Short mmCIF file of C-alpha atoms in Angstrom, two decimals:
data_model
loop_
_atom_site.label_atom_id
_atom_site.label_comp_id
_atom_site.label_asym_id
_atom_site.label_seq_id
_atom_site.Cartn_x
_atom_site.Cartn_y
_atom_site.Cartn_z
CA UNK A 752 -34.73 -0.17 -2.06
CA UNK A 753 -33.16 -2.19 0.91
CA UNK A 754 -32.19 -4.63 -1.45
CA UNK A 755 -30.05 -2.02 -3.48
CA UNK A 756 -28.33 -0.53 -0.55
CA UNK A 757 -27.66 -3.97 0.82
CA UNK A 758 -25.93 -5.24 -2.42
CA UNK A 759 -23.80 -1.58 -2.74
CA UNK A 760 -22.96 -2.18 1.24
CA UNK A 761 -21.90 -5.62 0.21
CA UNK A 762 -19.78 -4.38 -3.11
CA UNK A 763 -18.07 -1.91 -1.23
CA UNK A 764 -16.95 -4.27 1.96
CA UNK A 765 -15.73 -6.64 -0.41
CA UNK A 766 -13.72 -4.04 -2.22
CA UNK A 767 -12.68 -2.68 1.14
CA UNK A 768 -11.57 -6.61 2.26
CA UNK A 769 -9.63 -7.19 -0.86
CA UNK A 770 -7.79 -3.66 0.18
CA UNK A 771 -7.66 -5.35 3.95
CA UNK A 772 -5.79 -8.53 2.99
CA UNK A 773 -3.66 -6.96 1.10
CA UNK A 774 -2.53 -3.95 3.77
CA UNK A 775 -2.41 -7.21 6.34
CA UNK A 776 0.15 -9.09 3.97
CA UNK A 777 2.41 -5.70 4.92
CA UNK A 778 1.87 -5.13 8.30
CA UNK A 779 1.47 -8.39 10.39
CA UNK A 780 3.82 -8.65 13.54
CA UNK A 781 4.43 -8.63 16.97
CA UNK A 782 7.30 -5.77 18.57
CA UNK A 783 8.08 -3.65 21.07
CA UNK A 784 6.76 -0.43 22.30
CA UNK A 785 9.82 0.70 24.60
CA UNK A 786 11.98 3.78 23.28
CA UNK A 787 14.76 1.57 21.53
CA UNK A 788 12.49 -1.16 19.85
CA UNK A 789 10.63 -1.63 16.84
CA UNK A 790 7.25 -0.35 16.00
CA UNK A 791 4.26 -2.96 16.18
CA UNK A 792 1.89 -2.63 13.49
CA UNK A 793 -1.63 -3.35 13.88
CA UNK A 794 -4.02 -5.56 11.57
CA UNK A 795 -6.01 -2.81 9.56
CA UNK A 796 -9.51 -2.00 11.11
CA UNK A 797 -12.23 -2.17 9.01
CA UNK A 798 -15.70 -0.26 9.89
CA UNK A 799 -18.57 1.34 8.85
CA UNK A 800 -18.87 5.01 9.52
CA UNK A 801 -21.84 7.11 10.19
CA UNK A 802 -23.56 8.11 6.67
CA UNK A 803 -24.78 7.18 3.56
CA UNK A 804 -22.09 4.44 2.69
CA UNK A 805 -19.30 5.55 4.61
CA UNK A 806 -16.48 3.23 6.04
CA UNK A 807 -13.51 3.20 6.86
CA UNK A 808 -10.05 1.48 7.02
CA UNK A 809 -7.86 2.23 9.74
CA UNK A 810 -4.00 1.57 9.89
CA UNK A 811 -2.31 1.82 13.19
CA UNK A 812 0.92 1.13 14.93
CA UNK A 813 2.38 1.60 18.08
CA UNK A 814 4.93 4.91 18.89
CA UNK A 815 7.77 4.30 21.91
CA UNK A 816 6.76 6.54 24.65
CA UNK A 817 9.79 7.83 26.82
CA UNK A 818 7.97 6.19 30.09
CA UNK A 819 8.35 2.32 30.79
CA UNK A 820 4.85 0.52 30.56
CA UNK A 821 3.69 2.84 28.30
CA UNK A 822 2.57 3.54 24.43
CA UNK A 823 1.01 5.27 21.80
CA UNK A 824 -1.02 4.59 18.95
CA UNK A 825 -0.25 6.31 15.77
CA UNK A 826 -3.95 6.27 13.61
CA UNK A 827 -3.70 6.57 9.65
CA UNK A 828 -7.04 6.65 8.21
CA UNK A 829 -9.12 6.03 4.63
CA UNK A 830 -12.51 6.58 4.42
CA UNK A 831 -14.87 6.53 1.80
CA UNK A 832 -18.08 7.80 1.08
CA UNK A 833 -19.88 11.26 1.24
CA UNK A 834 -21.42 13.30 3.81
CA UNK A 835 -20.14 10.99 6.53
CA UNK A 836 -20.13 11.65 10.23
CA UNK A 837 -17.47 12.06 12.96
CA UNK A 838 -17.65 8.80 15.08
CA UNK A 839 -14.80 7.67 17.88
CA UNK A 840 -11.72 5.26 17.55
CA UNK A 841 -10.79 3.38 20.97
CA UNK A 842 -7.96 1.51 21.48
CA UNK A 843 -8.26 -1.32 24.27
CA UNK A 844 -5.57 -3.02 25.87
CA UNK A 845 -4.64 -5.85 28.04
CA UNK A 846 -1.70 -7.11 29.59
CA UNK A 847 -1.51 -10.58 28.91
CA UNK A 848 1.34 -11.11 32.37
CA UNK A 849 -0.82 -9.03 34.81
CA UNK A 850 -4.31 -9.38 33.88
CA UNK A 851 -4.99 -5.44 33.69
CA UNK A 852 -6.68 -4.09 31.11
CA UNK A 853 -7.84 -0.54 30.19
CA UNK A 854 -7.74 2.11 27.12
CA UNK A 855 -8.74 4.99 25.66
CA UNK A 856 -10.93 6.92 23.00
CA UNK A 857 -10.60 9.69 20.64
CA UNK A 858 -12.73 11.28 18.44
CA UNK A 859 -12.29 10.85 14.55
CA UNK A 860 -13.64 13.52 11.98
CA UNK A 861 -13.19 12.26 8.06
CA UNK A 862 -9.60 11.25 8.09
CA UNK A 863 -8.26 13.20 11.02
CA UNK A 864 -7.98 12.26 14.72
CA UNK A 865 -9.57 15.40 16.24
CA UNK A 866 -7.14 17.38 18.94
CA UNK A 867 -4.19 15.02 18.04
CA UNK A 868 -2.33 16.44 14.93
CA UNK A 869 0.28 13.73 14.47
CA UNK A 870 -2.81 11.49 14.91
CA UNK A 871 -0.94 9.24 17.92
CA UNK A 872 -3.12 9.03 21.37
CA UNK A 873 -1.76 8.80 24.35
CA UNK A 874 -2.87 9.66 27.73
CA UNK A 875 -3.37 7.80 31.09
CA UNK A 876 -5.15 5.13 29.58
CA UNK A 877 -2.37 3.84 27.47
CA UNK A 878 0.00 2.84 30.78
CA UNK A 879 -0.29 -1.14 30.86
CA UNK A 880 3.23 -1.25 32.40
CA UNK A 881 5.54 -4.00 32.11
CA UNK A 882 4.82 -7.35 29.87
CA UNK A 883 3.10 -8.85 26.99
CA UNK A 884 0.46 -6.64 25.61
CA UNK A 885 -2.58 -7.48 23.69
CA UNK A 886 -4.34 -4.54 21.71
CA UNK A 887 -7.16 -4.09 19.83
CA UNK A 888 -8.97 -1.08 18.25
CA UNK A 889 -13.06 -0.45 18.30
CA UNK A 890 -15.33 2.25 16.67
CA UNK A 891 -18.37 3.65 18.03
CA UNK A 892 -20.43 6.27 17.24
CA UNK A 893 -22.09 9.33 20.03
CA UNK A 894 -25.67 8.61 19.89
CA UNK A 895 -28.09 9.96 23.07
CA UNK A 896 -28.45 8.46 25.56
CA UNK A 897 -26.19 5.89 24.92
CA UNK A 898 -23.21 5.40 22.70
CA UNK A 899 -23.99 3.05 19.51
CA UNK A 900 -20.81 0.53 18.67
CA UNK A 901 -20.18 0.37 14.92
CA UNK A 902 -20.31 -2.50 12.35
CA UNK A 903 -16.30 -3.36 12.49
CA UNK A 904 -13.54 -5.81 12.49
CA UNK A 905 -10.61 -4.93 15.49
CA UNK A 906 -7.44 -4.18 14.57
CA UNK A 907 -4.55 -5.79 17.04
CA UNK A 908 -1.11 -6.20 17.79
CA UNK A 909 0.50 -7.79 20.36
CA UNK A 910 4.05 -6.33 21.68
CA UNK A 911 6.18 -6.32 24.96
CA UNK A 912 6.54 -3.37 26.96
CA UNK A 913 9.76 -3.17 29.40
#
């Protein structure tokens, strides 16, 4: 039985990398996240979702914020699978010129980033201020009493904020 789900597992991850290389050969590159520059697009995140042979791909790029030293994430999601279970996207971030680093989570159920719905987070945790950013997406799912990280490969993007 283990054997079977391992080799439908392995099917669908390589269907879902064939679908990865070809959404990277669209989306690679490095830009800015201030109000009058270009959108940065992440490398697609690819995980595993709580639930009998759920995953997930998720797209994401970065939205100009009216502050300086600060950005948004814009999430577009395709998952597969039934019955599968909410789990939580966070986006991490560190700027390369200062050394600080920080981020923030958000809650995903099925294809829609819960309490957000143009799907972008923002918040306090998304202020790295001025410089070369490095970011990078994780998954992880609310298990008590600890939270469980999920089988994935990070999404990132690196841009200059003013």
């Amino acid at each position: 039985m283990k054997s079977v789900s391992l080799q439908q597992f392995t099917l669908r991850t390589g269907v879902v990398a064939a679908a990865l290389v070809t959404a990277w050969s669209g989306l690679a590159g490095a830009a800015g996240a201030n109000p009058g520059d270009q959108v940065a697009q992440f490398t697609p995140t690819l995980t595993r979702v709580p639930g009998p042979n759920c995953a997930a791909i998720i797209n994401a790029e970065t939205v100009p914020q009216p502050q300086s030293g600060v950005f948004g994430v814009r999430l577009k999601i395709t998952q597969t699978g039934d019955f599968c279970g909410a789990y939580h996207v966070t986006v991490h971030w560190r700027n390369l010129d200062t050394g600080r680093t920080s981020g923030q989570s958000q809650r995903v159920e099925g294809t829609t980033v819960v309490g957000l719905p143009d799907g972008v987070i923002t918040g306090m945790g998304m202020g790295p201020g001025a410089g070369k950013v490095e970011a990078w997406l994780d998954t992880y799912s609310e298990v008590y009493p600890q939270n469980v990280d999920l089988e994935h490969i990070a999404g990132r993007a690196t841009f200059t904020l003013g």
